[in-house]
Every structure is written in C-alpha cells, then in structure tokens.
Coordinates of C-alpha atoms in Angstrom, one line a residue:
Chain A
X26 CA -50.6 -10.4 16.7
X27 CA -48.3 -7.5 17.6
X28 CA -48.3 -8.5 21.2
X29 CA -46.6 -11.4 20.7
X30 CA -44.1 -10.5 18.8
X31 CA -43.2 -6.8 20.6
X32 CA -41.6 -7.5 23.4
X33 CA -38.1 -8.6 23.2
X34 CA -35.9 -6.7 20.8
X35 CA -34.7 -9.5 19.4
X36 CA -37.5 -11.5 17.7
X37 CA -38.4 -10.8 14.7
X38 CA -42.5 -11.1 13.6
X39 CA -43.8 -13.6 10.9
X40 CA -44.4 -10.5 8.8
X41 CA -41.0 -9.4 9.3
X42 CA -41.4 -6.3 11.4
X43 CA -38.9 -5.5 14.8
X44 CA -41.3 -4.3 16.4
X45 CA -39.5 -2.5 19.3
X46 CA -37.5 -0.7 16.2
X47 CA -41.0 0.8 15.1
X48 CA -41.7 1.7 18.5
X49 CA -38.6 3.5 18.8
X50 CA -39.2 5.1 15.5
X51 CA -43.0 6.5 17.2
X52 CA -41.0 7.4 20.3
X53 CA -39.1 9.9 17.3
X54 CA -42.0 11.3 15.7
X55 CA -43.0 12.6 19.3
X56 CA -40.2 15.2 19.7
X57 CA -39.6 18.2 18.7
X58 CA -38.8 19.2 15.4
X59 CA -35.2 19.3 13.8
X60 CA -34.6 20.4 10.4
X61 CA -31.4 20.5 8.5
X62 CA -30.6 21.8 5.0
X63 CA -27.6 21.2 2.6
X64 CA -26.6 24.8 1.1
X65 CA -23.6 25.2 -1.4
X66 CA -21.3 27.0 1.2
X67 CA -23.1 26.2 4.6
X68 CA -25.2 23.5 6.5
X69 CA -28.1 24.8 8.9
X70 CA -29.8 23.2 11.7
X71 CA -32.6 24.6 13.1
X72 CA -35.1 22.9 15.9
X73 CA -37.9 23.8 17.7
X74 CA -37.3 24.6 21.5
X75 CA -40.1 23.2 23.5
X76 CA -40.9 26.2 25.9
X77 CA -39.4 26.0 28.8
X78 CA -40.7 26.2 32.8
X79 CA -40.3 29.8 34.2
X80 CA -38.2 28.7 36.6
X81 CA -36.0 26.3 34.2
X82 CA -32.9 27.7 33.2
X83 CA -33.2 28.0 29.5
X84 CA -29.4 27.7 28.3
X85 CA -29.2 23.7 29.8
X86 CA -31.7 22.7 27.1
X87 CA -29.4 22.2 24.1
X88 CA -30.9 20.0 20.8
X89 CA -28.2 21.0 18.9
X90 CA -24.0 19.7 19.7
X91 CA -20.9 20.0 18.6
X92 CA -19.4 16.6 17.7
X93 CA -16.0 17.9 16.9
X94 CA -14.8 21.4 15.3
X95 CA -16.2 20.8 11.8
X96 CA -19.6 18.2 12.2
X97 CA -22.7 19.1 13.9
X98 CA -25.7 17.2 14.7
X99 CA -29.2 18.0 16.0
X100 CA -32.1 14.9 17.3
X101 CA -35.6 14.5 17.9
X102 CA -36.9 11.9 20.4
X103 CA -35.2 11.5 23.8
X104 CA -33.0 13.7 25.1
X105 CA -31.9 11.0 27.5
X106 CA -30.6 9.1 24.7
X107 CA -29.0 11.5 22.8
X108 CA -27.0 12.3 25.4
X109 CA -25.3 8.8 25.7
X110 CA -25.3 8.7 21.6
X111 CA -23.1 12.1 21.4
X112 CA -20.7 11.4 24.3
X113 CA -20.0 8.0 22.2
X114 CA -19.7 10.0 18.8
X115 CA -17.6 13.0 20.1
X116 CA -14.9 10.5 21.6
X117 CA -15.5 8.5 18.3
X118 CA -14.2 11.3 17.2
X119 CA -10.7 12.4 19.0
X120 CA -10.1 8.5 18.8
X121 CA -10.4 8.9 14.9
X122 CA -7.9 11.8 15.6
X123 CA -5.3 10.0 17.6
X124 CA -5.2 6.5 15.6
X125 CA -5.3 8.2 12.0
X126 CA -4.5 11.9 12.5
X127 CA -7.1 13.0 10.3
X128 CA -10.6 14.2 11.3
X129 CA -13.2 12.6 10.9
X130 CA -15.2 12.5 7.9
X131 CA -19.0 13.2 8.3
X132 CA -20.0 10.0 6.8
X133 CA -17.7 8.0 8.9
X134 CA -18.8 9.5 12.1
X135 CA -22.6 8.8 10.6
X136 CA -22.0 5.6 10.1
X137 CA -20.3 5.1 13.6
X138 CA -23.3 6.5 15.2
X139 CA -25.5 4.3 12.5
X140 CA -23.7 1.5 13.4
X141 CA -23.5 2.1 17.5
X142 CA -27.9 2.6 16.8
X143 CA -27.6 -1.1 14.8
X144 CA -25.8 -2.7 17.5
X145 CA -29.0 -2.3 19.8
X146 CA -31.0 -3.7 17.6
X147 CA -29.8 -6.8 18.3
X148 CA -28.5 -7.0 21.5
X149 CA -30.5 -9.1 24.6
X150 CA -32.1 -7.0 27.5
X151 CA -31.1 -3.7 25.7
X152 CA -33.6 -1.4 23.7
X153 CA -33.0 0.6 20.4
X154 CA -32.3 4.2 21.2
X155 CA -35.4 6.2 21.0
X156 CA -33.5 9.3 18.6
X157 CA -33.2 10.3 15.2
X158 CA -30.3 12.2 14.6
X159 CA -29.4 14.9 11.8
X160 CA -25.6 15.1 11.1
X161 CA -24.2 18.1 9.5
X162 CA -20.1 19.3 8.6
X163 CA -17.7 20.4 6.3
X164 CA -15.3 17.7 4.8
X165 CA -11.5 18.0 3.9
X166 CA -12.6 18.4 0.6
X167 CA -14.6 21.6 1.0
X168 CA -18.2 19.5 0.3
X169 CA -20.6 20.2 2.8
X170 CA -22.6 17.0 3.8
X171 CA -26.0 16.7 5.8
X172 CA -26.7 12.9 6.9
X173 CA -30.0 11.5 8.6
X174 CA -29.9 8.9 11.2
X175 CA -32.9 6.7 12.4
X176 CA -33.7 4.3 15.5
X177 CA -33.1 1.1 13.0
X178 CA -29.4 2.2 12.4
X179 CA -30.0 3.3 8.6
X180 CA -28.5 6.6 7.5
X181 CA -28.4 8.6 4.3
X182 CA -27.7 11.4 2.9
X183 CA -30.2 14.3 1.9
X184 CA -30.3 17.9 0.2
X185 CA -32.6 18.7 3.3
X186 CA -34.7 16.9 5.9
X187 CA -37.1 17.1 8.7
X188 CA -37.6 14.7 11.6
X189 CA -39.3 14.6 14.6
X190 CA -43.2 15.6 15.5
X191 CA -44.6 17.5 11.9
X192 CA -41.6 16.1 10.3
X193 CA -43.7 15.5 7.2
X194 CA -45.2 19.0 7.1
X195 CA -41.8 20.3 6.9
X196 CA -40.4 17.9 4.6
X197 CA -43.4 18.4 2.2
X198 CA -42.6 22.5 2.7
X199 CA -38.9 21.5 2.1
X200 CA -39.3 19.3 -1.4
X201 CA -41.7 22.8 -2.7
X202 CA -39.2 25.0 -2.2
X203 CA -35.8 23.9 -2.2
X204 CA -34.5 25.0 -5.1
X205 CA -31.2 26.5 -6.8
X206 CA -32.2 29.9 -6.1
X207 CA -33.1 28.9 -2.4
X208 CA -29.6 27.9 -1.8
X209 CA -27.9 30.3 -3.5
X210 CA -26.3 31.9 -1.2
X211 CA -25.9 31.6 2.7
X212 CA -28.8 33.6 4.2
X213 CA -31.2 32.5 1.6
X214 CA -30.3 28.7 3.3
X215 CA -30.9 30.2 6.5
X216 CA -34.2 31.9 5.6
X217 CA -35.3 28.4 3.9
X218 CA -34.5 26.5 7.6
X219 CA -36.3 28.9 9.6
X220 CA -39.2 29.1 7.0
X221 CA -39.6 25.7 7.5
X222 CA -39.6 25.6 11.1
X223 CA -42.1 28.6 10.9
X224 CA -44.8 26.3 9.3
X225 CA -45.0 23.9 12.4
X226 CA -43.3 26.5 15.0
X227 CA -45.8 28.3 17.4
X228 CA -45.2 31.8 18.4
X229 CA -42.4 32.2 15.7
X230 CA -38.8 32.8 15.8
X231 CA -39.1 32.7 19.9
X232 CA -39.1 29.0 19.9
X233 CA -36.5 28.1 17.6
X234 CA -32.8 27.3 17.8
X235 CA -30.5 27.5 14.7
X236 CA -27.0 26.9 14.2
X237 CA -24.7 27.2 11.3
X238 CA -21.9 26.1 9.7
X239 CA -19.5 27.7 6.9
X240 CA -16.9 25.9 5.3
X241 CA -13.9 25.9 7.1
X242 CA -15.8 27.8 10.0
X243 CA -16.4 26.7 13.9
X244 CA -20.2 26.1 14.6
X245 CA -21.9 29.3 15.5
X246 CA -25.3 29.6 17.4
X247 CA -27.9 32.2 16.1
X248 CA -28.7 34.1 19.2
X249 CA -32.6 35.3 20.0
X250 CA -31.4 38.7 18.1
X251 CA -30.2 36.8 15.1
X252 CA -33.0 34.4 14.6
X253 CA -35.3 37.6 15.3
X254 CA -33.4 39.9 12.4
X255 CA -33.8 36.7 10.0
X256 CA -37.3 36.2 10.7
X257 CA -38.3 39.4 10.8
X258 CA -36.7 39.6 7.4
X259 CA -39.0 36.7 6.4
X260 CA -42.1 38.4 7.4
X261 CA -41.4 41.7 5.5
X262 CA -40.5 39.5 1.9
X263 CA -43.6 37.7 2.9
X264 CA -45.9 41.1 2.8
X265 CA -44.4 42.2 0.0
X266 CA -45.1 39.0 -2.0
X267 CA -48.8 39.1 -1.1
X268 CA -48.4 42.8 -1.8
X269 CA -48.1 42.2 -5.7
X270 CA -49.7 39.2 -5.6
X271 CA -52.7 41.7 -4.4
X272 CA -51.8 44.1 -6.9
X273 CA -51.7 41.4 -10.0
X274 CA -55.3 40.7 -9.1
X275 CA -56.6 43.9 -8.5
Chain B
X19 CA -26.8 -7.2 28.5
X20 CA -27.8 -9.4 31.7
X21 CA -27.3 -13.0 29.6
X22 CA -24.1 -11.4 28.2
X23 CA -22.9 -10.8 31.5
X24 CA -24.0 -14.0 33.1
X25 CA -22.0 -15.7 30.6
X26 CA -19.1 -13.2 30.1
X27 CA -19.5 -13.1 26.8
X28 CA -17.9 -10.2 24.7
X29 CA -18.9 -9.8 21.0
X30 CA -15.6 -9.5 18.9
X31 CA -14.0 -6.8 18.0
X32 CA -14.4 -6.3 14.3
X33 CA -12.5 -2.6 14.4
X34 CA -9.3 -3.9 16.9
X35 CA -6.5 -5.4 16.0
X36 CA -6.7 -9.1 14.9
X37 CA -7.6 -11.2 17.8
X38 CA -4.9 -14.0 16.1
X39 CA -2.3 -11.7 16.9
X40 CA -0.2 -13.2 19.3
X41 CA -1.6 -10.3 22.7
X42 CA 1.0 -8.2 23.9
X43 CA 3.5 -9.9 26.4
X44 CA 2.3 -13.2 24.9
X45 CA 5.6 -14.6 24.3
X46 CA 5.8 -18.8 24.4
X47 CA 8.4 -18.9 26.6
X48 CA 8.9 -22.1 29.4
X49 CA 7.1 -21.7 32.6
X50 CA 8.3 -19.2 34.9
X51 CA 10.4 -17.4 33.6
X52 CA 10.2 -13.7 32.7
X53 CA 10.2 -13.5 29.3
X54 CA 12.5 -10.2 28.7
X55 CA 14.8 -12.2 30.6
X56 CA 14.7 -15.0 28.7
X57 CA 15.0 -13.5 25.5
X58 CA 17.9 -11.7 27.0
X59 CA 19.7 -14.7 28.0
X60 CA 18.7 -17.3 25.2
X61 CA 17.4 -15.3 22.4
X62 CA 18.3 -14.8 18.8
X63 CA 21.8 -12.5 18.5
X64 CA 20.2 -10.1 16.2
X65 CA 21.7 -7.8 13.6
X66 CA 21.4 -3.9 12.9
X67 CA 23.7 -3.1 10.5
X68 CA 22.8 -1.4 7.3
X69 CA 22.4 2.2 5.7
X70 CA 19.3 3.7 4.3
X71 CA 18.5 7.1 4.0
X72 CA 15.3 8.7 3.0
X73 CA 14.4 12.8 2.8
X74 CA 11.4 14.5 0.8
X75 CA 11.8 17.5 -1.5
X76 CA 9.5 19.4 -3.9
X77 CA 9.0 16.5 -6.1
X78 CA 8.3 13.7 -4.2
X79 CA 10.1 11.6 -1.5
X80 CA 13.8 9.6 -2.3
X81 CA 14.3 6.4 -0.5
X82 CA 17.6 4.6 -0.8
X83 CA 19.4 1.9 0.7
X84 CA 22.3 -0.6 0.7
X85 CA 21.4 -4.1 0.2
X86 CA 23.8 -6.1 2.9
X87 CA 22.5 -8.3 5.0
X88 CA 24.8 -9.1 8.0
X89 CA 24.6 -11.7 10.4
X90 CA 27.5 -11.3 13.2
X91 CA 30.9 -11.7 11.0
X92 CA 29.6 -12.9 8.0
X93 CA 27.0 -11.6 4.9
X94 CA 23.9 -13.3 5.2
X95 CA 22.7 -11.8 1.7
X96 CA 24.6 -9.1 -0.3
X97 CA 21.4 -8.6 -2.5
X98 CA 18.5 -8.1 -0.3
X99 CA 15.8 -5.2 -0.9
X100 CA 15.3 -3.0 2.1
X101 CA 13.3 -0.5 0.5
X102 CA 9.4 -1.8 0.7
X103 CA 6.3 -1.0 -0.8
X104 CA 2.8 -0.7 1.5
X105 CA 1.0 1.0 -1.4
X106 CA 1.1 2.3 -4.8
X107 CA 2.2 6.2 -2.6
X108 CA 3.7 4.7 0.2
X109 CA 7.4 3.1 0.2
X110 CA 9.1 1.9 3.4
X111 CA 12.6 1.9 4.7
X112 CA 13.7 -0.8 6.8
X113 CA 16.1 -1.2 9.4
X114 CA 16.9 -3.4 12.7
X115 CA 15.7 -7.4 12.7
X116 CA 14.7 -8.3 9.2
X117 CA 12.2 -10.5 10.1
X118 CA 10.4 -7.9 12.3
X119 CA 10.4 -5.2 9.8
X120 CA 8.7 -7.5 7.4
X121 CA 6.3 -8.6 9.4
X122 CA 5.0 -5.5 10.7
X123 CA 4.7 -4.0 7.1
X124 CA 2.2 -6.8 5.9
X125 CA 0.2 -5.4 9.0
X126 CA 0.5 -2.4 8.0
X127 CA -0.5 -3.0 4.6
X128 CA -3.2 -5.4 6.0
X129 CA -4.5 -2.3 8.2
X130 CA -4.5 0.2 5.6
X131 CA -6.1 -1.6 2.7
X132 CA -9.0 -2.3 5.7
X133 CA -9.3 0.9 6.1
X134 CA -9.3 1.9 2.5
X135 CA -12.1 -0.4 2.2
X136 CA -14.1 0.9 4.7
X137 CA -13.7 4.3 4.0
X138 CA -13.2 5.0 0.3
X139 CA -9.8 6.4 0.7
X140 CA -6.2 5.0 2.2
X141 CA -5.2 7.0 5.0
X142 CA -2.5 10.0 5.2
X143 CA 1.0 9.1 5.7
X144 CA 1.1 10.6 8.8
X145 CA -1.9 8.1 9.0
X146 CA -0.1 5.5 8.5
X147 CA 2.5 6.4 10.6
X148 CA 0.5 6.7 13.2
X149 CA -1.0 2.9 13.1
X150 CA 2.5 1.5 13.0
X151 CA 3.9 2.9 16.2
X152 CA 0.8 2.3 17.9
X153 CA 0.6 -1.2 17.1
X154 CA 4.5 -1.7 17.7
X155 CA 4.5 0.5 21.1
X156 CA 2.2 -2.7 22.6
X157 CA 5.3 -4.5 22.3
X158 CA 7.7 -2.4 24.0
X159 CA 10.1 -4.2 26.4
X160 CA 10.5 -7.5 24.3
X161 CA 13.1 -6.9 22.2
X162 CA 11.3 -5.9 18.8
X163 CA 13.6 -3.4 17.1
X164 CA 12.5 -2.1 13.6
X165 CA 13.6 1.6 12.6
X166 CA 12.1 2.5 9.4
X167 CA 11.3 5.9 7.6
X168 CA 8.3 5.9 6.0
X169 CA 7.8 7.9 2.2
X170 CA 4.8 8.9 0.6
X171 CA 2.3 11.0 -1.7
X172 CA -0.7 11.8 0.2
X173 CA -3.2 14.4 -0.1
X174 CA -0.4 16.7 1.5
X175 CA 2.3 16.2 -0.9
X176 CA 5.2 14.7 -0.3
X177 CA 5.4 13.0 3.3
X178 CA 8.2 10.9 5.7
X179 CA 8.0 10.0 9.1
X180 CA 10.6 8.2 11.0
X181 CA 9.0 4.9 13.6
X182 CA 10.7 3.1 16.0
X183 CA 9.4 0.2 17.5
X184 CA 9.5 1.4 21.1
X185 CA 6.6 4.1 20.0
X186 CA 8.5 7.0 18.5
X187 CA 7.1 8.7 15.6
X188 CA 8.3 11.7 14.4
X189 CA 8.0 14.1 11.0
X190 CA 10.9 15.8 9.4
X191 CA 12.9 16.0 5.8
X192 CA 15.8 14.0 6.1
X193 CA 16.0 11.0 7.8
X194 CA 18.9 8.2 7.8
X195 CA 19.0 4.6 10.0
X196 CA 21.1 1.9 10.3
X197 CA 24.5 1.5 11.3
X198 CA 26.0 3.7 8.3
X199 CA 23.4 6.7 9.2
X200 CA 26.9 8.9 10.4
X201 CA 28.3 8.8 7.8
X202 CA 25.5 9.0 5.0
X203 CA 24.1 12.1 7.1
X204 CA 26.8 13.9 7.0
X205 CA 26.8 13.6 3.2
X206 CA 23.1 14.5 3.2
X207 CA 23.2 17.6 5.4
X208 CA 26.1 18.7 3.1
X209 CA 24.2 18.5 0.1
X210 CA 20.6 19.0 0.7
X211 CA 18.0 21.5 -0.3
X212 CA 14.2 21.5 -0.5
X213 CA 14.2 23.0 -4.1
X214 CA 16.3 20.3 -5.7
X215 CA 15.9 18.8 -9.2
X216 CA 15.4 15.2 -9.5
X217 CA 18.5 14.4 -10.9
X218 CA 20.5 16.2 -8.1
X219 CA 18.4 14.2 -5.5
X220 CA 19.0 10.9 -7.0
X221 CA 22.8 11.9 -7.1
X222 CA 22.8 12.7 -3.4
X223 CA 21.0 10.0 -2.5
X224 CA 23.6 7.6 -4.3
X225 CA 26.5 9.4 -3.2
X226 CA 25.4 9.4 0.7
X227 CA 24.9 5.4 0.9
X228 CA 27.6 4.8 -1.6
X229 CA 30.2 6.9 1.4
X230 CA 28.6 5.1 4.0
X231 CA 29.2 1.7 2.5
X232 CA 32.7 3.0 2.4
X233 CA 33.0 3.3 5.7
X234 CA 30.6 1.2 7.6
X235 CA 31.6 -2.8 7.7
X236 CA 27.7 -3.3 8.1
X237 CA 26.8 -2.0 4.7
X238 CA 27.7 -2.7 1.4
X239 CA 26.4 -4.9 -1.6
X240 CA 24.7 -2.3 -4.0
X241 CA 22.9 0.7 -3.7
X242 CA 19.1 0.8 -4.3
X243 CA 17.0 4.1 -4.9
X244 CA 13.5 4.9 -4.8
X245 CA 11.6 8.0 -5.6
X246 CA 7.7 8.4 -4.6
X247 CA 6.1 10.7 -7.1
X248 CA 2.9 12.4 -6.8
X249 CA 1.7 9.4 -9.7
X250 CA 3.2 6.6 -7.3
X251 CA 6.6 5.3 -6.1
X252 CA 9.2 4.2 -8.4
X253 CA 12.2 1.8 -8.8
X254 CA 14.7 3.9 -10.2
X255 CA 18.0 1.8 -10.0
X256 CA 20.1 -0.7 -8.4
X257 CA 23.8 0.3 -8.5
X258 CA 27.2 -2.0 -6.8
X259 CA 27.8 0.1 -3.8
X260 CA 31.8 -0.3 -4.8
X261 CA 31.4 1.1 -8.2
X262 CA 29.6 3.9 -7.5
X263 CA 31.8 4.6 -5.0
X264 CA 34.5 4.5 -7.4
X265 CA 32.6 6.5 -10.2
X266 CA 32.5 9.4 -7.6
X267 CA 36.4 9.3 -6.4
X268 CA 36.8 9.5 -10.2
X269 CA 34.2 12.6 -11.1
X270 CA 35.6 14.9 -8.3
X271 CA 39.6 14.4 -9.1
X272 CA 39.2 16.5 -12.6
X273 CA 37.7 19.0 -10.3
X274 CA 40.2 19.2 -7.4
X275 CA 43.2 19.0 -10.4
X276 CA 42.4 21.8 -11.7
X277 CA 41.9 24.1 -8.5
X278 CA 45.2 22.5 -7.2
X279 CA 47.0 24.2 -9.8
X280 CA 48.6 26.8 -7.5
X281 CA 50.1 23.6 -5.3
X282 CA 51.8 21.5 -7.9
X283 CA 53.1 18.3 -7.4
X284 CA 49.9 17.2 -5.4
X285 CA 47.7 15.3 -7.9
X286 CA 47.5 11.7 -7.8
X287 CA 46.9 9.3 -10.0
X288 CA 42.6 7.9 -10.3
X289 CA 41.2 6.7 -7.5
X290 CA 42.6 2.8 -7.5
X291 CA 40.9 1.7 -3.9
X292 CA 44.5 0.8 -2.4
X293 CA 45.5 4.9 -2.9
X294 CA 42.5 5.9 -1.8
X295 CA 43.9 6.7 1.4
X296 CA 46.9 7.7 0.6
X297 CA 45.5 10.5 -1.6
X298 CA 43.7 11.7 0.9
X299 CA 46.6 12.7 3.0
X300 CA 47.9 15.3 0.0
X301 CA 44.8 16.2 -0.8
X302 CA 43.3 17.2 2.4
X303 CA 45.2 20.7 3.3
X304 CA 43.8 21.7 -0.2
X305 CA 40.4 20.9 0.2
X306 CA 40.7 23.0 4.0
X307 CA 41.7 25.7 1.7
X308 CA 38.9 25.0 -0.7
X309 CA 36.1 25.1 2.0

C-alpha cells in the first residue's frame, strides 16, 4: 500500500502518512551523529566527523555553522541540503538585521528554517530536505536556547538532544544523566556533550567536532588539543569512579 | 516547481508588504503621462506648515506640537492633534501632508502589531523606525512628504528617531519639524540637558512651540505635549499657543526688572501683545549685557 501512496510529495495516504516526509526522516537517521545540550551559561554542539579520505582535506568538512554572531546550528542527514538550508537562514538573518535592527532571536530564525523545511512539504516536483537540524544561541535576554528541527518542518525546544544515526543511544545516555549537577558549570556541559558522543563515537575524541557558545561570546571551535584535554579528562574521572566503585566492593 | 513555472504561478507573500497596497509608481494617473509630472502640474497644492518638536532625556521622551492646520492663506483646523500614538511606548510626531502622515502610521501600527503577534514582542523603536522609511523610501519621487520624529520606551530606554519620506532615518536627542522648527530649536538648544527634571522638560517643551507660534504664520492654535514614560506615553496637556505665550512674556519681566535696576527708566509695563515689540527694543542692550 506504501507504493502507491509514496511517490509524489504531495499526496497524502489513507492512513494519513506523507510518506516522502518519513523518508526524508530515514534519510536523517543515516548521518552522522549531532548532539546538542542546553547548559546555564553555554550551549554545546558536538558531532561525529565521519573519517575522512587520506587524501581529503579535512578542514572543508564542516557539520557545524555559524548562522550569525550569536546562533549556531549543527545537522545530520545531507550535507548537500544543509548547505542550501544555512545559506537561506544566514541571509534570513542580516535581512532580520536590516528591516528590524535587531538580531535575530533563536526561535525566530528556528522557525524560519522550520517554516522554509514546511514549505517543501507541500510544494509540486520538489522534495522535503533530507536534514535535521540542531539550533543553538544566546538571546538578548541572556537565556541560552537549543532548538531541534526535523524534515516535516516541526521544531522544539529541548534541555538536550541527539539526532542522526544512534540518535536514540545518545538521547537515552542524555535523559540518565542530565542533571543539575551536570550543567553546573561550563566544562561539566562540555564533558556531558562529548560523553555522549563517546558512547556511539569510534576511536574517541579523534572523530568528534565540538563547538561552544558563552553568553555574549562568538562561537568558538574546540581544536583536536581541546577535545583531546577534555576527553582525556573524562577517561581519568572515569578510572577513578570504577576505582572506588572497586574498592566499595572489595 | 515545473507546474508552478508552466503556469507562472507565485504563492503569496504572507511576510511582504500587503499585496492591496497600491505597488510603488502605481499612481492612477490618464494614459501617458508621467506621473511625477502630472502630479507636478495638476496635483494637490499641499501644506507644510506647523511646529513640533520632540527630544528624549533621562526620563522618558517629550513630544509636543501646535495644533494649526493650514491650507494656503487660510486655517483649515486650529484644533487638530499632530502628536500620534502607534502603541502604548511609541508616540509619533507628524509633519508635511496630513493625510500622508496618517496613513502611513496605521501601516505602521498595522506592521508592528503583525510583528508582535508573530514574535511575542513589538519591535525596538529603532525597529520601528526602520519599517517606516523602508516602506516610504518605495515611494520616493511622487511627491509623498511626511517628516515625523518618532518617541518611545523600548527595551533601550528612552528612544527618537527622525523619518523622512524620501528614506532618511536618523537617531539623535532633539529633533524639531515643521515650518516653525527655527525658531523652536533655537529655544531647545538654549535650554536643553539630558539630566533634566520632568517639570523643566515640560516647561521647555511649552516654551519652544509656544516662541515658534509667535513667530511662524504656519503655527498656532494651542500647544499639545506628550511625555513617553518607561510605563507608556502620556497626554499631559493642551495649552492656547497665545496664552502661554503670554504667561512667559509675563514670568521673565519680574526677572529682567530687577537686574535692570542699574539702568532705570527701562522697564515697561506687562507684556500687552501690541508692546511686545516695542519692549524689546529697550530691553535688548540689557539682555546683551545679561548674556
């Protein structure tokens, strides 16, 4: 009965599926993992970087942009896509600038992207773009904000999220150990990002991106030092918990 | 996409400007003719003459104006309000065609509450500012003339921007427009300071348009004056231009009577509006002096 019903964008099935939508939706769960988490004084996004070619040069592949000084977003499904989505959102966002003077907010330029994702939903001869997107920034206000995006043109708004291949690994991980303590202060919320992304990464903190940003702070990339420092950090709290765990039972 | 194009169809715009809005050089004028000419040659005389002032201090943002309208030689309305409200924080001055100004503010007003809606908070003034030239610059070249200062509360404080219909936009703390803006600047730079108490603004504000409705055949009628607070703008009081004016000859003779002391024989009687002038004659070498 799916065959029938899956091929133009626009049809909806008797059961009330888009079908295409769905598919767009399995397109996401095939890329790489993004994970984003909501501190008190910082956002983090951290993906995993598919290894690259020998000969590729490694600084082209980018999962994580800039939208504008103070919002950030990372995506999972394909690149190709994402491209087109952020040119759209980052001159969303100087438009915002010029007509209103004001930045954007992070939920306005969520929902324009949201809202962009709907329009191909229902559009002849076009298909839904194959990304999930998570949107992270700073408003005026001083609140940090982390928004998820999917193929369908939903968004909302979450304390921390995965998306993309393992997505439910991670988010499981996340929902355990999220907590106050987790977040209380800046490199605990980094630690929690990149402990997540451990549990799904391969070969550790070699194939992960992460980015941050502090209120009234630029984006800033972790270079392969940083990450390295922070997981290495990780590894040695990680002994010494097993370390007294050991000694509680012996 | 390829259906769309085969038909030229274009879904509508639900962010632009009202597609009902008459498009930019869309004048109904008769065939052939060029319609900046047209207007030139067989369009409305239209009138500019007024005074309103506006400048923003620690505690919020005065607006005041006079309330003549003039039509050529003769007073269309001696009572009309040229102060008007966009928002509860947002007050604007108006100046140039009437009818424009008025129009283009329930635009405005029409704009921002949109925008409110959509995204939980009215814009900045600066904001707002911003929309109004931008939608009046489309028009540029066919005659639209509205001046206005715009005064508000936003997340900033106190905020006033001065738009022009042929695009400009600019920021600053005093502005004054109309045909009496001489002589109520002068007034304003005179007495002006960021740190002023309420009272002493509404004082200035009265006294600038009440001297320019002196002088200016444009203005006149009464004196209106607005204050925008941080809690919203406010009314504060409708005075006759003539009587104020009056009120002030009177409070600065005691003054000038008593520092005139060393040259006798110089101090008139109150100021009765035919010896107006002729006061100022004796009294000017003393106020050099004073100065």
């Amino acid at each position: 009965m799916a065959s029938r019903y899956d091929r133009a964008i626009t049809v909806f099935s008797p059961d009330g599926h888009l079908f295409q939508v769905e598919y767009a939706q399995e397109a996401v769960k095939k890329g790489s993992t993004a994970v984003g988490i909501r501190g008190t004084d910082i956002v983090v996004l951290g993906v995993e970087k598919k290894s690259v070619a020998k000969l590729q040069d490694e600084r082209t592949v980018r999962k994580i942009c800039a939208l504008d000084d103070h919002v950030c977003m990372a995506f999972a499904g394909l690149t190709a896509d994402a491209r087109v989505v952020i040119n759209r959102a980052r001159v969303e966002c100087q438009s915002h600038k010029l007509t209103v003077e004001d930045p954007v907010t992070v939920e306005y330029i969520t929902r324009f992207i949201a809202t962009l994702k709907q329009k191909y939903t229902q559009s002849n001869g076009r298909r839904p773009f194959g990304i999930s997107a998570l949107i992270v920034g700073f408003d005026d206000d001083g609140i940090p904000r982390l928004y998820q995006t999917d193929p369908s043109g939903t968004y909302h708004a979450w304390k921390a999220n995965a998306i993309g291949r393992s997505a439910k690994t991670v988010r499981e991980f996340l929902e355990k150990n999220y907590t106050e303590d987790a977040i209380a202060n800046d490199n605990e919320a980094i630690k929690l990002a990149i402990r997540a992304l451990l549990e799904v990464v391969q070969s550790g903190g070699k194939n992960i991106e992460l980015a941050i940003i502090r209120r009234n702070q630029p984006l800033k990339m972790f270079s392969a030092k940083e990450i390295e420092l922070q997981v290495n950090e990780i590894e040695k709290e990680k002994e010494e918990a097993e370390k007294k765990k050991s000694k509680k039972t012996a | 996409m390829a259906l769309q194009d085969v038909c030229q169809w274009r879904a509508p715009d639900t962010q632009g400007a009202s597609p009902h809005l008459p498009q930019a050089g869309g004048w109904a004028v008769p065939q052939g003719w060029d319609p900046q000419t047209f207007l030139q040659t067989h369009g409305p005389r239209l009138a500019h003459g007024t005074t309103t002032l506006a400048f923003r201090f620690r505690h919020g943002v005065i607006a005041a104006a006079d309330t003549r309208s003039s039509c050529g030689n003769y007073v269309e309305c001696p009572a009309s309000r040229k102060v008007i409200p966009v928002h509860q924080h947002l007050l604007g001055t108006t100046s140039g065609t009437s009818a424009d100004c008025i129009t283009w503010y329930r635009v405005l007003r029409r704009e921002l509450r949109l925008r409110a809606l959509r995204e939980g908070q009215l814009p900045s003034v600066a904001g707002a500012a911003k929309l109004l030239s931008g939608m009046m610059s489309r028009y540029r070249g066919l005659d639209l003339c509205v001046a206005t200062a715009l005064c508000g509360w936003d997340r900033s404080g106190p905020a006033l921007f001065y738009v022009y219909s042929d695009g400009t936009l600019l920021q600053g703390d005093i502005f004054s427009v109309g045909s009496g803006s001489p002589y109520a600047y002068g007034v304003l730079d005179r007495g002006y300071r960021y740190d002023m108490s309420t009272q002493e603004a509404y004082a200035l504000a009265r006294r600038a348009v009440a001297h320019a409705t002196h002088r200016d055949a444009y203005s006149g009628g009464s004196v209106d004056l607005f204050h925008v607070r941080e809690s919203g703008w406010e009314y504060v009081s409708r005075h006759d231009a003539w009587v104020l004016y009056s009120q002030l000859q009177k409070l600065s003779e005691p003054e000038k009577e008593g520092e005139e002391e060393a040259t006798s024989g110089r101090t008139g009687p109150g100021g009765e509006p035919s010896e107006g002038r002729a006061l100022g004659h004796p009294r000017m070498p003393a106020e050099t002096e004073m100065l």
